[in-house]
mmCIF file of C-alpha atoms in Angstrom:
data_model
loop_
_atom_site.group_PDB
_atom_site.id
_atom_site.type_symbol
_atom_site.label_atom_id
_atom_site.label_comp_id
_atom_site.label_asym_id
_atom_site.label_seq_id
_atom_site.Cartn_x
_atom_site.Cartn_y
_atom_site.Cartn_z
ATOM 1 C CA UNK D 21 -20.254 41.446 25.352
ATOM 2 C CA UNK D 22 -19.482 37.772 26.737
ATOM 3 C CA UNK D 23 -18.348 35.415 23.725
ATOM 4 C CA UNK D 24 -19.854 31.723 23.384
ATOM 5 C CA UNK D 25 -18.478 28.928 21.158
ATOM 6 C CA UNK D 26 -21.365 26.856 20.221
ATOM 7 C CA UNK D 27 -20.179 23.129 18.102
ATOM 8 C CA UNK D 28 -22.305 21.947 16.000
ATOM 9 C CA UNK D 29 -21.675 19.201 12.926
ATOM 10 C CA UNK D 30 -24.539 16.561 12.522
ATOM 11 C CA UNK D 31 -28.021 17.754 10.942
ATOM 12 C CA UNK D 32 -30.124 17.701 14.095
ATOM 13 C CA UNK D 33 -27.583 19.912 15.664
ATOM 14 C CA UNK D 34 -28.162 22.289 12.698
ATOM 15 C CA UNK D 35 -31.724 22.454 13.084
ATOM 16 C CA UNK D 36 -31.405 22.967 17.139
ATOM 17 C CA UNK D 37 -28.727 25.609 16.511
ATOM 18 C CA UNK D 38 -31.276 27.467 13.694
ATOM 19 C CA UNK D 39 -33.564 28.376 16.653
ATOM 20 C CA UNK D 40 -30.682 28.925 19.964
ATOM 21 C CA UNK D 41 -28.246 30.401 17.971
ATOM 22 C CA UNK D 42 -31.023 33.476 17.067
ATOM 23 C CA UNK D 43 -31.956 33.656 20.471
ATOM 24 C CA UNK D 44 -28.353 33.472 21.718
ATOM 25 C CA UNK D 45 -27.475 36.020 19.643
ATOM 26 C CA UNK D 46 -29.626 38.739 21.002
ATOM 27 C CA UNK D 47 -27.858 38.144 24.728
ATOM 28 C CA UNK D 48 -23.951 36.860 23.759
ATOM 29 C CA UNK D 49 -21.287 37.466 20.873
ATOM 30 C CA UNK D 50 -21.376 33.400 19.176
ATOM 31 C CA UNK D 51 -18.766 31.764 17.262
ATOM 32 C CA UNK D 52 -19.969 29.144 15.318
ATOM 33 C CA UNK D 53 -17.871 26.090 14.606
ATOM 34 C CA UNK D 54 -19.081 23.190 12.398
ATOM 35 C CA UNK D 55 -16.986 20.273 12.691
ATOM 36 C CA UNK D 56 -18.233 18.701 9.221
ATOM 37 C CA UNK D 57 -19.395 15.227 11.105
ATOM 38 C CA UNK D 58 -22.149 15.301 8.317
ATOM 39 C CA UNK D 59 -20.377 16.497 5.485
ATOM 40 C CA UNK D 60 -22.366 15.707 2.550
ATOM 41 C CA UNK D 61 -24.551 18.598 1.322
ATOM 42 C CA UNK D 62 -27.653 16.970 1.154
ATOM 43 C CA UNK D 63 -27.068 15.741 4.621
ATOM 44 C CA UNK D 64 -26.125 19.098 6.353
ATOM 45 C CA UNK D 65 -25.315 21.929 3.736
ATOM 46 C CA UNK D 66 -28.743 22.548 2.689
ATOM 47 C CA UNK D 67 -29.738 23.057 6.192
ATOM 48 C CA UNK D 68 -27.778 26.173 6.492
ATOM 49 C CA UNK D 69 -29.570 27.639 3.732
ATOM 50 C CA UNK D 70 -33.126 26.759 4.217
ATOM 51 C CA UNK D 71 -33.315 27.620 8.061
ATOM 52 C CA UNK D 72 -31.428 30.372 7.831
ATOM 53 C CA UNK D 73 -28.555 29.314 9.924
ATOM 54 C CA UNK D 74 -25.415 31.969 10.623
ATOM 55 C CA UNK D 75 -22.717 30.731 8.255
ATOM 56 C CA UNK D 76 -20.078 29.148 10.283
ATOM 57 C CA UNK D 77 -16.901 30.853 11.467
ATOM 58 C CA UNK D 78 -15.262 27.521 11.527
ATOM 59 C CA UNK D 79 -15.446 24.359 9.153
ATOM 60 C CA UNK D 80 -13.196 22.211 10.521
ATOM 61 C CA UNK D 81 -14.043 19.261 7.473
ATOM 62 C CA UNK D 82 -13.523 16.277 9.921
ATOM 63 C CA UNK D 83 -15.933 14.228 7.729
ATOM 64 C CA UNK D 84 -16.127 10.483 8.822
ATOM 65 C CA UNK D 85 -13.843 7.724 10.205
ATOM 66 C CA UNK D 86 -13.835 5.540 13.144
ATOM 67 C CA UNK D 87 -14.962 6.868 16.571
ATOM 68 C CA UNK D 88 -11.798 7.541 18.127
ATOM 69 C CA UNK D 89 -10.387 8.574 14.757
ATOM 70 C CA UNK D 90 -13.061 11.301 14.126
ATOM 71 C CA UNK D 91 -13.503 12.685 17.931
ATOM 72 C CA UNK D 92 -9.833 12.690 18.224
ATOM 73 C CA UNK D 93 -9.412 14.688 14.826
ATOM 74 C CA UNK D 94 -12.180 17.268 16.274
ATOM 75 C CA UNK D 95 -10.834 17.404 19.631
ATOM 76 C CA UNK D 96 -7.527 18.720 18.156
ATOM 77 C CA UNK D 97 -9.323 21.299 15.810
ATOM 78 C CA UNK D 98 -11.534 22.398 18.372
ATOM 79 C CA UNK D 99 -8.723 22.783 20.880
ATOM 80 C CA UNK D 100 -7.116 25.463 18.026
ATOM 81 C CA UNK D 101 -10.407 27.172 17.963
ATOM 82 C CA UNK D 102 -10.746 27.935 21.574
ATOM 83 C CA UNK D 103 -7.336 28.647 21.837
ATOM 84 C CA UNK D 104 -7.850 31.533 18.947
ATOM 85 C CA UNK D 105 -10.986 32.480 20.114
ATOM 86 C CA UNK D 106 -10.782 32.411 24.193
ATOM 87 C CA UNK D 107 -14.396 32.150 24.694
ATOM 88 C CA UNK D 108 -16.275 32.347 28.162
ATOM 89 C CA UNK D 109 -18.089 29.414 27.476
ATOM 90 C CA UNK D 110 -18.823 26.108 25.158
ATOM 91 C CA UNK D 111 -22.167 25.153 23.908
ATOM 92 C CA UNK D 112 -22.675 21.754 22.288
ATOM 93 C CA UNK D 113 -25.657 19.829 21.737
ATOM 94 C CA UNK D 114 -27.085 16.231 22.165
ATOM 95 C CA UNK D 115 -24.753 13.338 21.774
ATOM 96 C CA UNK D 116 -22.372 12.702 19.240
ATOM 97 C CA UNK D 117 -18.471 12.665 18.655
ATOM 98 C CA UNK D 118 -18.752 16.574 18.011
ATOM 99 C CA UNK D 119 -20.536 17.264 21.339
ATOM 100 C CA UNK D 120 -17.990 15.059 23.104
ATOM 101 C CA UNK D 121 -15.164 16.528 21.221
ATOM 102 C CA UNK D 122 -16.449 19.861 22.098
ATOM 103 C CA UNK D 123 -16.571 19.187 25.846
ATOM 104 C CA UNK D 124 -13.670 17.478 25.988
ATOM 105 C CA UNK D 125 -11.533 20.090 24.375
ATOM 106 C CA UNK D 126 -13.498 22.837 26.522
ATOM 107 C CA UNK D 127 -13.086 21.000 30.090
ATOM 108 C CA UNK D 128 -9.361 20.769 29.644
ATOM 109 C CA UNK D 129 -9.165 24.455 29.117
ATOM 110 C CA UNK D 130 -11.304 25.140 32.013
ATOM 111 C CA UNK D 131 -14.135 26.566 29.892
ATOM 112 C CA UNK D 132 -17.569 25.959 31.112
ATOM 113 C CA UNK D 133 -19.471 23.800 29.144
ATOM 114 C CA UNK D 134 -23.292 24.382 28.267
ATOM 115 C CA UNK D 135 -24.970 21.252 27.269
ATOM 116 C CA UNK D 136 -28.319 21.191 25.485
ATOM 117 C CA UNK D 137 -30.680 18.027 25.851
ATOM 118 C CA UNK D 138 -28.820 16.804 29.101
ATOM 119 C CA UNK D 139 -29.773 14.066 30.963
ATOM 120 C CA UNK D 140 -30.928 11.712 28.358
ATOM 121 C CA UNK D 141 -30.416 8.155 28.960
ATOM 122 C CA UNK D 142 -30.858 4.951 26.718
ATOM 123 C CA UNK D 143 -29.166 2.930 29.801
ATOM 124 C CA UNK D 144 -27.476 0.942 26.864
ATOM 125 C CA UNK D 145 -23.544 1.612 26.757
ATOM 126 C CA UNK D 146 -23.134 -0.107 23.899
ATOM 127 C CA UNK D 147 -24.447 2.806 22.163
ATOM 128 C CA UNK D 148 -21.641 5.436 21.530
ATOM 129 C CA UNK D 149 -24.334 7.980 21.995
ATOM 130 C CA UNK D 150 -25.016 6.941 25.845
ATOM 131 C CA UNK D 151 -20.922 7.008 26.532
ATOM 132 C CA UNK D 152 -21.160 10.738 25.017
ATOM 133 C CA UNK D 153 -24.144 11.904 27.279
ATOM 134 C CA UNK D 154 -22.610 10.592 30.429
ATOM 135 C CA UNK D 155 -19.268 12.466 29.900
ATOM 136 C CA UNK D 156 -20.649 15.613 28.643
ATOM 137 C CA UNK D 157 -23.659 15.812 31.793
ATOM 138 C CA UNK D 158 -20.724 15.212 34.174
ATOM 139 C CA UNK D 159 -18.266 18.109 33.082
ATOM 140 C CA UNK D 160 -20.790 20.463 32.235
ATOM 141 C CA UNK D 161 -21.666 23.579 33.951
ATOM 142 C CA UNK D 162 -25.099 23.976 32.823
ATOM 143 C CA UNK D 163 -27.314 21.232 32.396
ATOM 144 C CA UNK D 164 -30.127 22.119 29.852
ATOM 145 C CA UNK D 165 -32.658 19.294 30.315
ATOM 146 C CA UNK D 166 -35.532 18.573 27.898
ATOM 147 C CA UNK D 167 -37.761 16.983 30.203
ATOM 148 C CA UNK D 168 -38.456 16.306 33.717
ATOM 149 C CA UNK D 169 -37.442 12.240 33.172
ATOM 150 C CA UNK D 170 -34.131 13.806 31.892
ATOM 151 C CA UNK D 171 -33.843 16.040 35.270
ATOM 152 C CA UNK D 172 -34.149 12.731 37.288
ATOM 153 C CA UNK D 173 -31.745 10.685 35.330
ATOM 154 C CA UNK D 174 -29.177 13.482 36.657
ATOM 155 C CA UNK D 175 -30.088 13.352 39.942
ATOM 156 C CA UNK D 176 -30.048 9.682 40.230
ATOM 157 C CA UNK D 177 -26.466 10.230 38.883
ATOM 158 C CA UNK D 178 -25.733 12.626 41.832
ATOM 159 C CA UNK D 179 -25.998 15.557 39.503
ATOM 160 C CA UNK D 180 -27.992 18.576 40.764
ATOM 161 C CA UNK D 181 -26.097 21.649 40.482
ATOM 162 C CA UNK D 182 -26.500 23.694 37.153
ATOM 163 C CA UNK D 183 -29.692 21.564 35.847
ATOM 164 C CA UNK D 184 -32.488 23.376 34.407
ATOM 165 C CA UNK D 185 -35.677 22.227 32.849
ATOM 166 C CA UNK D 186 -36.227 24.541 29.384
ATOM 167 C CA UNK D 187 -37.977 22.519 27.285
ATOM 168 C CA UNK D 188 -37.071 20.833 23.972
ATOM 169 C CA UNK D 189 -35.436 22.815 21.413
ATOM 170 C CA UNK D 190 -36.573 20.518 18.487
ATOM 171 C CA UNK D 191 -40.044 21.486 19.710
ATOM 172 C CA UNK D 192 -39.485 25.213 19.303
ATOM 173 C CA UNK D 193 -37.891 24.132 15.923
ATOM 174 C CA UNK D 194 -41.533 22.144 14.661
ATOM 175 C CA UNK D 195 -43.319 25.147 16.008
ATOM 176 C CA UNK D 196 -41.445 27.826 14.004
ATOM 177 C CA UNK D 197 -40.406 25.783 10.375
ATOM 178 C CA UNK D 198 -43.941 23.542 10.107
ATOM 179 C CA UNK D 199 -45.511 26.441 8.458
ATOM 180 C CA UNK D 200 -43.041 27.145 5.826
ATOM 181 C CA UNK D 201 -42.845 23.369 5.226
ATOM 182 C CA UNK D 202 -46.686 23.476 4.280
ATOM 183 C CA UNK D 203 -45.987 26.649 2.406
ATOM 184 C CA UNK D 204 -43.029 26.061 0.384
ATOM 185 C CA UNK D 205 -43.728 22.192 -0.103
ATOM 186 C CA UNK D 206 -45.986 19.719 -1.755
ATOM 187 C CA UNK D 207 -46.829 16.031 -1.085
ATOM 188 C CA UNK D 208 -47.858 16.080 -4.738
ATOM 189 C CA UNK D 209 -43.974 16.800 -5.556
ATOM 190 C CA UNK D 210 -43.295 13.494 -4.415
ATOM 191 C CA UNK D 211 -46.272 11.992 -5.720
ATOM 192 C CA UNK D 212 -48.116 11.331 -2.527
ATOM 193 C CA UNK D 213 -51.142 11.447 -0.827
ATOM 194 C CA UNK D 214 -51.564 12.356 2.853
ATOM 195 C CA UNK D 215 -51.977 9.462 4.747
ATOM 196 C CA UNK D 216 -51.542 6.719 2.524
ATOM 197 C CA UNK D 217 -47.864 6.186 3.245
ATOM 198 C CA UNK D 218 -45.353 5.264 5.583
ATOM 199 C CA UNK D 219 -41.975 7.184 6.472
ATOM 200 C CA UNK D 220 -38.839 5.253 7.159
ATOM 201 C CA UNK D 221 -35.606 6.289 8.278
ATOM 202 C CA UNK D 222 -32.486 4.035 9.305
ATOM 203 C CA UNK D 223 -29.417 5.060 10.228
ATOM 204 C CA UNK D 224 -28.072 3.792 13.515
ATOM 205 C CA UNK D 225 -25.076 1.358 14.022
ATOM 206 C CA UNK D 226 -27.470 -1.183 15.965
ATOM 207 C CA UNK D 227 -29.317 -2.007 13.018
ATOM 208 C CA UNK D 228 -27.078 -1.070 10.087
ATOM 209 C CA UNK D 229 -24.066 -3.161 11.705
ATOM 210 C CA UNK D 230 -26.013 -6.355 12.405
ATOM 211 C CA UNK D 231 -26.738 -8.145 8.676
ATOM 212 C CA UNK D 232 -29.449 -10.063 10.684
ATOM 213 C CA UNK D 233 -31.234 -6.898 11.991
ATOM 214 C CA UNK D 234 -31.109 -4.667 8.673
ATOM 215 C CA UNK D 235 -32.464 -7.947 6.554
ATOM 216 C CA UNK D 236 -35.131 -8.379 8.676
ATOM 217 C CA UNK D 237 -35.871 -4.445 8.976
ATOM 218 C CA UNK D 238 -35.829 -4.368 5.401
ATOM 219 C CA UNK D 239 -37.951 -7.714 4.593
ATOM 220 C CA UNK D 240 -40.777 -6.160 6.760
ATOM 221 C CA UNK D 241 -40.793 -2.714 4.602
ATOM 222 C CA UNK D 242 -40.921 -4.663 1.911
ATOM 223 C CA UNK D 243 -43.943 -6.709 3.257
ATOM 224 C CA UNK D 244 -45.395 -3.567 4.059
ATOM 225 C CA UNK D 245 -49.207 -3.074 3.054
ATOM 226 C CA UNK D 246 -48.552 0.574 2.154
ATOM 227 C CA UNK D 247 -45.823 2.309 0.291
ATOM 228 C CA UNK D 248 -43.119 3.144 1.928
ATOM 229 C CA UNK D 249 -41.358 6.381 1.503
ATOM 230 C CA UNK D 250 -37.347 5.596 2.566
ATOM 231 C CA UNK D 251 -34.624 8.516 2.628
ATOM 232 C CA UNK D 252 -31.638 6.549 2.526
ATOM 233 C CA UNK D 253 -28.670 7.613 4.789
ATOM 234 C CA UNK D 254 -25.278 7.307 2.981
ATOM 235 C CA UNK D 255 -24.221 4.817 5.449
ATOM 236 C CA UNK D 256 -27.192 2.725 5.679
ATOM 237 C CA UNK D 257 -26.743 2.119 1.516
ATOM 238 C CA UNK D 258 -23.504 1.497 1.961
ATOM 239 C CA UNK D 259 -24.237 -1.149 4.642
ATOM 240 C CA UNK D 260 -26.929 -2.535 2.364
ATOM 241 C CA UNK D 261 -24.447 -3.055 -0.303
ATOM 242 C CA UNK D 262 -21.997 -4.798 1.989
ATOM 243 C CA UNK D 263 -24.420 -7.110 3.048
ATOM 244 C CA UNK D 264 -25.842 -8.023 -0.457
ATOM 245 C CA UNK D 265 -28.959 -6.711 0.704
ATOM 246 C CA UNK D 266 -29.315 -3.702 -1.655
ATOM 247 C CA UNK D 267 -31.954 -5.488 -4.378
ATOM 248 C CA UNK D 268 -34.346 -5.204 -1.056
ATOM 249 C CA UNK D 269 -34.565 -1.618 -1.892
ATOM 250 C CA UNK D 270 -33.446 -1.094 -5.460
ATOM 251 C CA UNK D 271 -36.076 -3.490 -6.961
ATOM 252 C CA UNK D 272 -38.607 -3.352 -3.990
ATOM 253 C CA UNK D 273 -42.626 -3.319 -5.138
ATOM 254 C CA UNK D 274 -43.249 -1.233 -1.838
ATOM 255 C CA UNK D 275 -40.445 1.117 -1.251
ATOM 256 C CA UNK D 276 -40.412 4.460 -2.920
ATOM 257 C CA UNK D 277 -36.213 5.493 -2.469
ATOM 258 C CA UNK D 278 -35.353 9.060 -1.744
ATOM 259 C CA UNK D 279 -32.347 10.815 -1.369
ATOM 260 C CA UNK D 280 -31.877 12.015 2.127
ATOM 261 C CA UNK D 281 -34.158 14.971 2.762
ATOM 262 C CA UNK D 282 -34.136 18.390 3.996
ATOM 263 C CA UNK D 283 -35.549 19.487 7.082
ATOM 264 C CA UNK D 284 -38.516 21.161 5.751
ATOM 265 C CA UNK D 285 -39.068 17.980 3.288
ATOM 266 C CA UNK D 286 -38.947 15.791 6.166
ATOM 267 C CA UNK D 287 -41.167 18.213 8.416
ATOM 268 C CA UNK D 288 -43.917 17.764 5.513
ATOM 269 C CA UNK D 289 -43.982 14.055 5.172
ATOM 270 C CA UNK D 290 -43.491 13.276 8.982
ATOM 271 C CA UNK D 291 -47.098 15.295 9.083
ATOM 272 C CA UNK D 292 -48.891 13.262 6.361
ATOM 273 C CA UNK D 293 -47.564 10.060 6.898
ATOM 274 C CA UNK D 294 -49.771 7.271 7.640
ATOM 275 C CA UNK D 295 -47.369 5.962 10.270
ATOM 276 C CA UNK D 296 -43.412 6.415 10.626
ATOM 277 C CA UNK D 297 -40.756 3.640 11.335
ATOM 278 C CA UNK D 298 -37.586 4.710 12.441
ATOM 279 C CA UNK D 299 -34.251 4.397 14.875
ATOM 280 C CA UNK D 300 -33.600 8.007 14.817
ATOM 281 C CA UNK D 301 -34.149 9.704 18.348
ATOM 282 C CA UNK D 302 -35.402 13.378 16.540
ATOM 283 C CA UNK D 303 -37.771 11.582 14.582
ATOM 284 C CA UNK D 304 -39.537 9.813 17.123
ATOM 285 C CA UNK D 305 -39.939 13.330 18.617
ATOM 286 C CA UNK D 306 -41.055 15.025 15.558
ATOM 287 C CA UNK D 307 -43.778 12.365 15.012
ATOM 288 C CA UNK D 308 -44.951 12.875 18.349
ATOM 289 C CA UNK D 309 -44.831 16.637 17.799
ATOM 290 C CA UNK D 310 -46.827 16.123 14.459
ATOM 291 C CA UNK D 311 -48.979 13.801 16.330
ATOM 292 C CA UNK D 312 -48.021 10.712 14.065
ATOM 293 C CA UNK D 313 -47.991 6.990 15.025
ATOM 294 C CA UNK D 314 -44.498 6.125 15.189
ATOM 295 C CA UNK D 315 -42.487 2.345 15.494
ATOM 296 C CA UNK D 316 -38.995 2.591 16.829
ATOM 297 C CA UNK D 317 -36.802 -0.312 15.944
ATOM 298 C CA UNK D 318 -34.535 -0.060 18.784
ATOM 299 C CA UNK D 319 -34.429 -1.836 21.964
ATOM 300 C CA UNK D 320 -34.798 1.191 24.280
ATOM 301 C CA UNK D 321 -35.353 5.122 23.871
ATOM 302 C CA UNK D 322 -34.047 8.159 25.375
ATOM 303 C CA UNK D 323 -37.913 9.538 24.672
ATOM 304 C CA UNK D 324 -39.853 7.488 27.108
ATOM 305 C CA UNK D 325 -42.429 9.980 27.357
ATOM 306 C CA UNK D 326 -43.820 9.339 23.630
ATOM 307 C CA UNK D 327 -44.062 5.483 24.328
ATOM 308 C CA UNK D 328 -46.090 6.635 28.077
ATOM 309 C CA UNK D 329 -48.257 8.731 25.445
ATOM 310 C CA UNK D 330 -48.993 5.840 23.342
ATOM 311 C CA UNK D 331 -47.659 7.506 20.333
ATOM 312 C CA UNK D 332 -44.409 5.924 19.855
ATOM 313 C CA UNK D 333 -43.659 1.878 20.136
ATOM 314 C CA UNK D 334 -40.254 -0.386 20.134
ATOM 315 C CA UNK D 335 -40.207 -3.130 18.213
ATOM 316 C CA UNK D 336 -37.387 -5.382 16.983
ATOM 317 C CA UNK D 337 -36.226 -5.622 13.267
ATOM 318 C CA UNK D 338 -36.895 -9.517 13.399
ATOM 319 C CA UNK D 339 -39.762 -11.016 12.184
ATOM 320 C CA UNK D 340 -40.964 -7.403 12.376
ATOM 321 C CA UNK D 341 -44.593 -7.250 11.154
ATOM 322 C CA UNK D 342 -45.134 -3.563 10.823
ATOM 323 C CA UNK D 343 -49.244 -3.658 10.560
ATOM 324 C CA UNK D 344 -49.426 -5.828 13.676
ATOM 325 C CA UNK D 345 -47.421 -3.544 15.676
ATOM 326 C CA UNK D 346 -48.831 -0.408 14.432
ATOM 327 C CA UNK D 347 -52.546 -1.818 15.626
ATOM 328 C CA UNK D 348 -50.858 -1.986 19.034
ATOM 329 C CA UNK D 349 -50.109 1.758 19.142
ATOM 330 C CA UNK D 350 -53.202 3.651 21.666
ATOM 331 C CA UNK D 351 -52.136 7.295 21.065
ATOM 332 C CA UNK D 352 -53.519 9.790 23.483
ATOM 333 C CA UNK D 353 -54.832 12.913 21.811
ATOM 334 C CA UNK D 354 -53.727 16.244 23.229
ATOM 335 C CA UNK D 355 -50.934 18.467 23.875
ATOM 336 C CA UNK D 356 -47.302 18.256 23.232
ATOM 337 C CA UNK D 357 -46.587 20.012 26.556
ATOM 338 C CA UNK D 358 -44.379 17.477 28.055
ATOM 339 C CA UNK D 359 -41.613 19.019 25.869
ATOM 340 C CA UNK D 360 -42.183 22.491 27.124
ATOM 341 C CA UNK D 361 -43.791 25.483 25.860
ATOM 342 C CA UNK D 362 -42.105 26.066 22.792
ATOM 343 C CA UNK D 363 -39.610 28.754 24.035
ATOM 344 C CA UNK D 364 -36.801 26.285 24.957
ATOM 345 C CA UNK D 365 -34.436 28.213 23.149
ATOM 346 C CA UNK D 366 -35.263 31.717 24.853
ATOM 347 C CA UNK D 367 -34.538 30.200 28.257
ATOM 348 C CA UNK D 368 -31.521 28.587 27.227
ATOM 349 C CA UNK D 369 -30.037 32.010 25.895
ATOM 350 C CA UNK D 370 -31.388 33.761 29.007
ATOM 351 C CA UNK D 371 -29.868 31.050 31.513
ATOM 352 C CA UNK D 372 -26.456 30.988 29.688
ATOM 353 C CA UNK D 373 -26.335 35.177 29.908
ATOM 354 C CA UNK D 374 -27.319 35.001 33.513
ATOM 355 C CA UNK D 375 -24.164 32.536 34.128
ATOM 356 C CA UNK D 376 -21.677 34.710 32.032
ATOM 357 C CA UNK D 377 -22.584 37.611 34.175
ATOM 358 C CA UNK D 378 -21.728 35.894 37.413
ATOM 359 C CA UNK D 379 -18.280 37.565 39.082
ATOM 360 C CA UNK D 380 -16.534 34.113 38.368
ATOM 361 C CA UNK D 381 -16.663 34.356 34.834
ATOM 362 C CA UNK D 382 -13.835 36.516 34.543
ATOM 363 C CA UNK D 383 -11.814 33.765 35.785
ATOM 364 C CA UNK D 384 -12.324 31.397 32.870
ATOM 365 C CA UNK D 385 -10.262 33.079 30.640
ATOM 366 C CA UNK D 386 -6.884 31.989 32.367
ATOM 367 C CA UNK D 387 -7.082 28.339 30.658
ATOM 368 C CA UNK D 388 -4.021 26.377 30.768
#
């Protein structure tokens, strides 16, 4: 049986692996590598437990650091794993430093790279994620695009070979786990009532590393007419403290502060929120899957389909009036088929298995 090394390291990647790995292991031998990019138990560890993700074969425990230091440390350790395992392919997800490290290590060793969520573009190269996406796409053998827009983005960059529109694995995950979230969790445990709260998440550097944007956003949350539920990312907490802004959440009359939530808890709150305020790419999509309106605090998004469908709106944190922006949303009722049929994971596993059966696969093991 052919062998695939899968590289993960962040919470969203764990969610994606929960559905893809189960499909992939029916077709190949999978070796799971966790870089430890999200190293806090609440940020990542609990995901393995509640989503039934197989225990990693390798835990690299890289942790935090600057982009260069973190990516370099991952590259060194992933290369050791690949030398030891001699896989037939490497599977990476999305646009994180774990993605880039896995991609670079594999490509330098002439091992095919399979990229889930290929073709996403914000067209903002100040975002580290944008650089990671572009570099990964340009060396990948199979590029699993979640949407037609992603396929077009790749074509515009001269990439058409190996591009496959599969749908979005996060839609698969939502369909699989939402019933468990409703069954095993309750809004009452958070002191909440459906449609009577705003769910907010903040973590991107473009907001946390700019005090004027950070202050604008949290002043807006404090002015909200509805209770704001805020699972606070550790990095955002640190940035608020450094900017002397933590009082905006610590003593807020409107903000209910929570520790980072598990995936199932987030699904539950996303489904029952009045609307969502976020800078997360994943939460934007999950809001759409839940048919919950969303305000995205960014200048651009990789998920333009959610805006076209009227469920999502880009907003600036400077002078932000949440209720005024929410009233500008005009959601189109309907299905979520923009993101596939809910079987993207199976499509990905089938294409990888087919690719690995090609005659030329045998030459891939001759790594330099």
